[in-house]
Amino acid sequence: MPIPKNYPSPVRMSAKEKAFDQLQRWIIDGTLEPGEKLNDSELAETLGVSRTPIREAMQLLEVQGFIETFPGRETRITQIKKTDVLKLYPPLASLQALAAEEASKVIASGQTKELRTLNQKYDEAMKNGQPFKAMAYDEHFHNLILKIADNPYIDRFSSTLQLHLRRFKYIFLNNALTLKSDSVKEHTAIIEALTDHNAKLAADIMRQNWLRPMNEVYQLLK
Protein backbone atom coordinates (compact mmCIF):
# COMPACT_ATOMS: atom_id res chain seq x y z
CA MET A 1 0.00 0.00 0.00
CA PRO A 2 1.91 3.11 -1.19
CA ILE A 3 1.47 5.91 1.34
CA PRO A 4 3.02 9.38 0.97
CA LYS A 5 5.87 10.06 3.39
CA ASN A 6 5.92 13.85 3.06
CA TYR A 7 2.42 15.13 3.65
CA PRO A 8 1.24 18.29 5.46
CA SER A 9 0.42 17.22 9.01
CA PRO A 10 -2.76 18.74 10.51
CA VAL A 11 -2.22 20.74 13.70
CA ARG A 12 -4.21 20.95 16.92
CA MET A 13 -6.03 17.71 16.28
CA SER A 14 -6.56 14.62 18.38
CA ALA A 15 -4.95 11.43 17.09
CA LYS A 16 -8.32 10.14 15.89
CA GLU A 17 -9.15 13.42 14.15
CA LYS A 18 -5.73 13.51 12.52
CA ALA A 19 -6.10 9.95 11.26
CA PHE A 20 -9.66 10.47 10.07
CA ASP A 21 -8.91 13.73 8.28
CA GLN A 22 -5.85 12.41 6.47
CA LEU A 23 -7.34 9.07 5.48
CA GLN A 24 -10.47 10.77 4.17
CA ARG A 25 -8.34 13.14 2.09
CA TRP A 26 -6.30 10.28 0.63
CA ILE A 27 -9.46 8.36 -0.26
CA ILE A 28 -11.14 11.33 -1.89
CA ASP A 29 -8.15 12.43 -3.98
CA GLY A 30 -7.34 8.86 -5.03
CA THR A 31 -4.05 8.49 -3.14
CA LEU A 32 -5.70 5.44 -1.59
CA GLU A 33 -7.37 3.87 -4.60
CA PRO A 34 -10.77 2.17 -4.76
CA GLY A 35 -10.44 -1.46 -3.72
CA GLU A 36 -7.08 -0.92 -2.01
CA LYS A 37 -6.45 -2.93 1.16
CA LEU A 38 -5.72 -0.98 4.36
CA ASN A 39 -3.20 -2.07 6.95
CA ASP A 40 -3.78 -0.39 10.32
CA SER A 41 -0.21 -1.00 11.52
CA GLU A 42 1.31 0.59 8.42
CA LEU A 43 -1.09 3.53 8.61
CA ALA A 44 -0.34 4.04 12.29
CA GLU A 45 3.39 4.15 11.61
CA THR A 46 2.99 6.55 8.69
CA LEU A 47 0.74 8.94 10.61
CA GLY A 48 2.72 8.70 13.82
CA VAL A 49 -0.17 7.49 15.97
CA SER A 50 -1.16 4.24 17.66
CA ARG A 51 -3.41 1.66 16.02
CA THR A 52 -6.38 2.63 18.23
CA PRO A 53 -7.09 6.04 16.58
CA ILE A 54 -6.56 4.43 13.17
CA ARG A 55 -9.22 1.85 13.95
CA GLU A 56 -11.55 4.55 15.34
CA ALA A 57 -11.04 6.60 12.17
CA MET A 58 -11.79 3.56 10.04
CA GLN A 59 -15.06 3.04 11.87
CA LEU A 60 -16.11 6.60 11.05
CA LEU A 61 -15.04 6.20 7.43
CA GLU A 62 -17.05 3.00 7.18
CA VAL A 63 -20.14 4.85 8.45
CA GLN A 64 -19.58 7.43 5.71
CA GLY A 65 -19.29 4.66 3.13
CA PHE A 66 -15.64 5.22 2.20
CA ILE A 67 -14.33 1.86 3.40
CA GLU A 68 -15.75 -1.59 3.97
CA THR A 69 -14.65 -4.15 6.51
CA PHE A 70 -14.80 -7.90 6.13
CA PRO A 71 -14.59 -9.32 9.70
CA GLY A 72 -11.68 -11.63 10.18
CA ARG A 73 -10.30 -10.85 6.75
CA GLU A 74 -9.53 -7.31 5.62
CA THR A 75 -10.52 -3.67 5.25
CA ARG A 76 -10.63 -2.06 1.81
CA ILE A 77 -11.46 1.27 0.19
CA THR A 78 -14.94 1.06 -1.33
CA GLN A 79 -15.13 0.77 -5.09
CA ILE A 80 -16.61 3.57 -7.17
CA LYS A 81 -19.52 1.99 -8.98
CA LYS A 82 -21.03 3.45 -12.11
CA THR A 83 -24.57 2.97 -10.77
CA ASP A 84 -23.67 5.04 -7.68
CA VAL A 85 -23.74 8.13 -9.88
CA LEU A 86 -27.47 7.76 -10.42
CA LYS A 87 -27.98 7.26 -6.69
CA LEU A 88 -25.79 10.13 -5.52
CA TYR A 89 -26.72 13.08 -7.72
CA PRO A 90 -30.55 13.14 -7.30
CA PRO A 91 -30.62 13.38 -3.46
CA LEU A 92 -27.79 15.91 -3.51
CA ALA A 93 -29.62 17.94 -6.15
CA SER A 94 -32.76 17.93 -3.98
CA LEU A 95 -30.88 19.05 -0.87
CA GLN A 96 -29.08 21.80 -2.75
CA ALA A 97 -32.35 22.94 -4.33
CA LEU A 98 -33.92 23.14 -0.88
CA ALA A 99 -30.94 25.16 0.35
CA ALA A 100 -31.37 27.60 -2.54
CA GLU A 101 -35.07 27.89 -1.76
CA GLU A 102 -34.33 28.69 1.89
CA ALA A 103 -31.47 31.05 1.04
CA SER A 104 -33.68 33.05 -1.32
CA LYS A 105 -35.81 34.11 1.66
CA VAL A 106 -32.99 35.63 3.69
CA ILE A 107 -30.09 36.46 1.35
CA ALA A 108 -28.53 39.92 1.69
CA SER A 109 -26.95 42.09 -0.99
CA GLY A 110 -23.45 41.51 0.37
CA GLN A 111 -23.93 37.78 0.04
CA THR A 112 -25.07 37.97 -3.58
CA LYS A 113 -21.97 40.04 -4.28
CA GLU A 114 -19.80 37.34 -2.72
CA LEU A 115 -21.52 34.68 -4.86
CA ARG A 116 -20.84 36.74 -8.01
CA THR A 117 -17.17 37.01 -7.07
CA LEU A 118 -16.87 33.26 -6.51
CA ASN A 119 -18.59 32.52 -9.82
CA GLN A 120 -16.26 34.92 -11.62
CA LYS A 121 -13.21 33.19 -10.11
CA TYR A 122 -14.72 29.83 -11.05
CA ASP A 123 -15.10 31.00 -14.65
CA GLU A 124 -11.56 32.37 -14.76
CA ALA A 125 -10.10 29.15 -13.38
CA MET A 126 -11.84 27.11 -16.09
CA LYS A 127 -10.71 29.46 -18.84
CA ASN A 128 -7.13 29.28 -17.52
CA GLY A 129 -7.16 25.49 -17.57
CA GLN A 130 -7.10 25.09 -13.77
CA PRO A 131 -9.70 22.36 -13.15
CA PHE A 132 -8.83 21.64 -9.52
CA LYS A 133 -8.96 25.33 -8.68
CA ALA A 134 -12.26 25.62 -10.53
CA MET A 135 -13.63 22.69 -8.54
CA ALA A 136 -12.69 24.45 -5.29
CA TYR A 137 -14.47 27.67 -6.31
CA ASP A 138 -17.53 25.69 -7.36
CA GLU A 139 -17.65 24.05 -3.93
CA HIS A 140 -17.21 27.42 -2.19
CA PHE A 141 -20.12 28.77 -4.22
CA HIS A 142 -22.48 26.01 -3.16
CA ASN A 143 -21.21 25.97 0.42
CA LEU A 144 -21.96 29.67 0.76
CA ILE A 145 -25.56 29.07 -0.29
CA LEU A 146 -25.77 26.29 2.31
CA LYS A 147 -24.42 28.73 4.91
CA ILE A 148 -26.98 31.37 3.93
CA ALA A 149 -29.80 28.82 4.15
CA ASP A 150 -28.73 28.23 7.76
CA ASN A 151 -30.21 24.74 8.13
CA PRO A 152 -27.75 22.36 9.86
CA TYR A 153 -29.64 19.27 8.68
CA ILE A 154 -29.47 20.23 5.01
CA ASP A 155 -25.84 21.21 5.48
CA ARG A 156 -24.82 17.99 7.24
CA PHE A 157 -26.37 15.55 4.77
CA SER A 158 -25.33 17.60 1.76
CA SER A 159 -21.73 17.80 2.97
CA THR A 160 -21.45 14.02 3.29
CA LEU A 161 -22.83 13.48 -0.21
CA GLN A 162 -20.46 16.12 -1.60
CA LEU A 163 -17.47 14.23 -0.19
CA HIS A 164 -18.47 11.20 -2.25
CA LEU A 165 -19.12 13.39 -5.26
CA ARG A 166 -15.62 14.79 -4.92
CA ARG A 167 -14.25 11.31 -5.64
CA PHE A 168 -16.16 11.31 -8.92
CA LYS A 169 -14.87 14.81 -9.70
CA TYR A 170 -11.28 13.67 -9.35
CA ILE A 171 -12.03 10.93 -11.89
CA PHE A 172 -13.49 13.63 -14.12
CA LEU A 173 -10.37 15.79 -13.89
CA ASN A 174 -7.87 12.96 -14.10
CA ASN A 175 -9.49 11.92 -17.38
CA ALA A 176 -8.90 15.40 -18.81
CA LEU A 177 -12.58 16.18 -19.16
CA THR A 178 -13.13 19.53 -20.83
CA LEU A 179 -14.87 21.85 -18.39
CA LYS A 180 -17.89 23.62 -19.82
CA SER A 181 -19.38 27.06 -19.25
CA ASP A 182 -22.87 25.69 -18.59
CA SER A 183 -22.33 25.69 -14.85
CA VAL A 184 -21.16 29.33 -14.83
CA LYS A 185 -24.34 30.36 -16.64
CA GLU A 186 -26.45 28.34 -14.23
CA HIS A 187 -24.68 29.92 -11.27
CA THR A 188 -25.43 33.35 -12.70
CA ALA A 189 -29.10 32.44 -13.09
CA ILE A 190 -29.18 31.11 -9.51
CA ILE A 191 -27.72 34.37 -8.21
CA GLU A 192 -30.34 36.38 -10.09
CA ALA A 193 -33.14 34.21 -8.71
CA LEU A 194 -31.76 34.57 -5.18
CA THR A 195 -31.45 38.34 -5.62
CA ASP A 196 -35.10 38.48 -6.70
CA HIS A 197 -36.05 36.23 -3.75
CA ASN A 198 -37.65 33.85 -6.24
CA ALA A 199 -37.54 30.63 -4.24
CA LYS A 200 -39.02 28.33 -6.88
CA LEU A 201 -36.80 29.54 -9.70
CA ALA A 202 -33.68 29.36 -7.52
CA ALA A 203 -34.53 25.79 -6.54
CA ASP A 204 -35.30 24.72 -10.12
CA ILE A 205 -32.05 26.08 -11.55
CA MET A 206 -30.04 24.68 -8.65
CA ARG A 207 -31.50 21.22 -9.23
CA GLN A 208 -30.63 21.48 -12.93
CA ASN A 209 -27.10 22.58 -12.04
CA TRP A 210 -26.56 19.28 -10.22
CA LEU A 211 -28.48 16.92 -12.48
CA ARG A 212 -27.05 18.15 -15.78
CA PRO A 213 -23.54 16.69 -15.19
CA MET A 214 -24.95 13.39 -13.95
CA ASN A 215 -25.12 11.76 -17.39
CA GLU A 216 -21.64 13.04 -18.28
CA VAL A 217 -20.14 11.42 -15.19
CA TYR A 218 -22.15 8.25 -15.81
CA GLN A 219 -20.81 7.96 -19.35
CA LEU A 220 -17.24 8.62 -18.19
CA LEU A 221 -17.18 5.78 -15.67
CA LYS A 222 -16.57 2.31 -17.07
Short mmCIF file of C-alpha atoms in Angstrom, two decimals, residues 35-201:
data_model
loop_
_atom_site.label_atom_id
_atom_site.label_comp_id
_atom_site.label_asym_id
_atom_site.label_seq_id
_atom_site.Cartn_x
_atom_site.Cartn_y
_atom_site.Cartn_z
CA GLY A 35 -10.44 -1.46 -3.72
CA GLU A 36 -7.08 -0.92 -2.01
CA LYS A 37 -6.45 -2.93 1.16
CA LEU A 38 -5.72 -0.98 4.36
CA ASN A 39 -3.20 -2.07 6.95
CA ASP A 40 -3.78 -0.39 10.32
CA SER A 41 -0.21 -1.00 11.52
CA GLU A 42 1.31 0.59 8.42
CA LEU A 43 -1.09 3.53 8.61
CA ALA A 44 -0.34 4.04 12.29
CA GLU A 45 3.39 4.15 11.61
CA THR A 46 2.99 6.55 8.69
CA LEU A 47 0.74 8.94 10.61
CA GLY A 48 2.72 8.70 13.82
CA VAL A 49 -0.17 7.49 15.97
CA SER A 50 -1.16 4.24 17.66
CA ARG A 51 -3.41 1.66 16.02
CA THR A 52 -6.38 2.63 18.23
CA PRO A 53 -7.09 6.04 16.58
CA ILE A 54 -6.56 4.43 13.17
CA ARG A 55 -9.22 1.85 13.95
CA GLU A 56 -11.55 4.55 15.34
CA ALA A 57 -11.04 6.60 12.17
CA MET A 58 -11.79 3.56 10.04
CA GLN A 59 -15.06 3.04 11.87
CA LEU A 60 -16.11 6.60 11.05
CA LEU A 61 -15.04 6.20 7.43
CA GLU A 62 -17.05 3.00 7.18
CA VAL A 63 -20.14 4.85 8.45
CA GLN A 64 -19.58 7.43 5.71
CA GLY A 65 -19.29 4.66 3.13
CA PHE A 66 -15.64 5.22 2.20
CA ILE A 67 -14.33 1.86 3.40
CA GLU A 68 -15.75 -1.59 3.97
CA THR A 69 -14.65 -4.15 6.51
CA PHE A 70 -14.80 -7.90 6.13
CA PRO A 71 -14.59 -9.32 9.70
CA GLY A 72 -11.68 -11.63 10.18
CA ARG A 73 -10.30 -10.85 6.75
CA GLU A 74 -9.53 -7.31 5.62
CA THR A 75 -10.52 -3.67 5.25
CA ARG A 76 -10.63 -2.06 1.81
CA ILE A 77 -11.46 1.27 0.19
CA THR A 78 -14.94 1.06 -1.33
CA GLN A 79 -15.13 0.77 -5.09
CA ILE A 80 -16.61 3.57 -7.17
CA LYS A 81 -19.52 1.99 -8.98
CA LYS A 82 -21.03 3.45 -12.11
CA THR A 83 -24.57 2.97 -10.77
CA ASP A 84 -23.67 5.04 -7.68
CA VAL A 85 -23.74 8.13 -9.88
CA LEU A 86 -27.47 7.76 -10.42
CA LYS A 87 -27.98 7.26 -6.69
CA LEU A 88 -25.79 10.13 -5.52
CA TYR A 89 -26.72 13.08 -7.72
CA PRO A 90 -30.55 13.14 -7.30
CA PRO A 91 -30.62 13.38 -3.46
CA LEU A 92 -27.79 15.91 -3.51
CA ALA A 93 -29.62 17.94 -6.15
CA SER A 94 -32.76 17.93 -3.98
CA LEU A 95 -30.88 19.05 -0.87
CA GLN A 96 -29.08 21.80 -2.75
CA ALA A 97 -32.35 22.94 -4.33
CA LEU A 98 -33.92 23.14 -0.88
CA ALA A 99 -30.94 25.16 0.35
CA ALA A 100 -31.37 27.60 -2.54
CA GLU A 101 -35.07 27.89 -1.76
CA GLU A 102 -34.33 28.69 1.89
CA ALA A 103 -31.47 31.05 1.04
CA SER A 104 -33.68 33.05 -1.32
CA LYS A 105 -35.81 34.11 1.66
CA VAL A 106 -32.99 35.63 3.69
CA ILE A 107 -30.09 36.46 1.35
CA ALA A 108 -28.53 39.92 1.69
CA SER A 109 -26.95 42.09 -0.99
CA GLY A 110 -23.45 41.51 0.37
CA GLN A 111 -23.93 37.78 0.04
CA THR A 112 -25.07 37.97 -3.58
CA LYS A 113 -21.97 40.04 -4.28
CA GLU A 114 -19.80 37.34 -2.72
CA LEU A 115 -21.52 34.68 -4.86
CA ARG A 116 -20.84 36.74 -8.01
CA THR A 117 -17.17 37.01 -7.07
CA LEU A 118 -16.87 33.26 -6.51
CA ASN A 119 -18.59 32.52 -9.82
CA GLN A 120 -16.26 34.92 -11.62
CA LYS A 121 -13.21 33.19 -10.11
CA TYR A 122 -14.72 29.83 -11.05
CA ASP A 123 -15.10 31.00 -14.65
CA GLU A 124 -11.56 32.37 -14.76
CA ALA A 125 -10.10 29.15 -13.38
CA MET A 126 -11.84 27.11 -16.09
CA LYS A 127 -10.71 29.46 -18.84
CA ASN A 128 -7.13 29.28 -17.52
CA GLY A 129 -7.16 25.49 -17.57
CA GLN A 130 -7.10 25.09 -13.77
CA PRO A 131 -9.70 22.36 -13.15
CA PHE A 132 -8.83 21.64 -9.52
CA LYS A 133 -8.96 25.33 -8.68
CA ALA A 134 -12.26 25.62 -10.53
CA MET A 135 -13.63 22.69 -8.54
CA ALA A 136 -12.69 24.45 -5.29
CA TYR A 137 -14.47 27.67 -6.31
CA ASP A 138 -17.53 25.69 -7.36
CA GLU A 139 -17.65 24.05 -3.93
CA HIS A 140 -17.21 27.42 -2.19
CA PHE A 141 -20.12 28.77 -4.22
CA HIS A 142 -22.48 26.01 -3.16
CA ASN A 143 -21.21 25.97 0.42
CA LEU A 144 -21.96 29.67 0.76
CA ILE A 145 -25.56 29.07 -0.29
CA LEU A 146 -25.77 26.29 2.31
CA LYS A 147 -24.42 28.73 4.91
CA ILE A 148 -26.98 31.37 3.93
CA ALA A 149 -29.80 28.82 4.15
CA ASP A 150 -28.73 28.23 7.76
CA ASN A 151 -30.21 24.74 8.13
CA PRO A 152 -27.75 22.36 9.86
CA TYR A 153 -29.64 19.27 8.68
CA ILE A 154 -29.47 20.23 5.01
CA ASP A 155 -25.84 21.21 5.48
CA ARG A 156 -24.82 17.99 7.24
CA PHE A 157 -26.37 15.55 4.77
CA SER A 158 -25.33 17.60 1.76
CA SER A 159 -21.73 17.80 2.97
CA THR A 160 -21.45 14.02 3.29
CA LEU A 161 -22.83 13.48 -0.21
CA GLN A 162 -20.46 16.12 -1.60
CA LEU A 163 -17.47 14.23 -0.19
CA HIS A 164 -18.47 11.20 -2.25
CA LEU A 165 -19.12 13.39 -5.26
CA ARG A 166 -15.62 14.79 -4.92
CA ARG A 167 -14.25 11.31 -5.64
CA PHE A 168 -16.16 11.31 -8.92
CA LYS A 169 -14.87 14.81 -9.70
CA TYR A 170 -11.28 13.67 -9.35
CA ILE A 171 -12.03 10.93 -11.89
CA PHE A 172 -13.49 13.63 -14.12
CA LEU A 173 -10.37 15.79 -13.89
CA ASN A 174 -7.87 12.96 -14.10
CA ASN A 175 -9.49 11.92 -17.38
CA ALA A 176 -8.90 15.40 -18.81
CA LEU A 177 -12.58 16.18 -19.16
CA THR A 178 -13.13 19.53 -20.83
CA LEU A 179 -14.87 21.85 -18.39
CA LYS A 180 -17.89 23.62 -19.82
CA SER A 181 -19.38 27.06 -19.25
CA ASP A 182 -22.87 25.69 -18.59
CA SER A 183 -22.33 25.69 -14.85
CA VAL A 184 -21.16 29.33 -14.83
CA LYS A 185 -24.34 30.36 -16.64
CA GLU A 186 -26.45 28.34 -14.23
CA HIS A 187 -24.68 29.92 -11.27
CA THR A 188 -25.43 33.35 -12.70
CA ALA A 189 -29.10 32.44 -13.09
CA ILE A 190 -29.18 31.11 -9.51
CA ILE A 191 -27.72 34.37 -8.21
CA GLU A 192 -30.34 36.38 -10.09
CA ALA A 193 -33.14 34.21 -8.71
CA LEU A 194 -31.76 34.57 -5.18
CA THR A 195 -31.45 38.34 -5.62
CA ASP A 196 -35.10 38.48 -6.70
CA HIS A 197 -36.05 36.23 -3.75
CA ASN A 198 -37.65 33.85 -6.24
CA ALA A 199 -37.54 30.63 -4.24
CA LYS A 200 -39.02 28.33 -6.88
CA LEU A 201 -36.80 29.54 -9.70
#
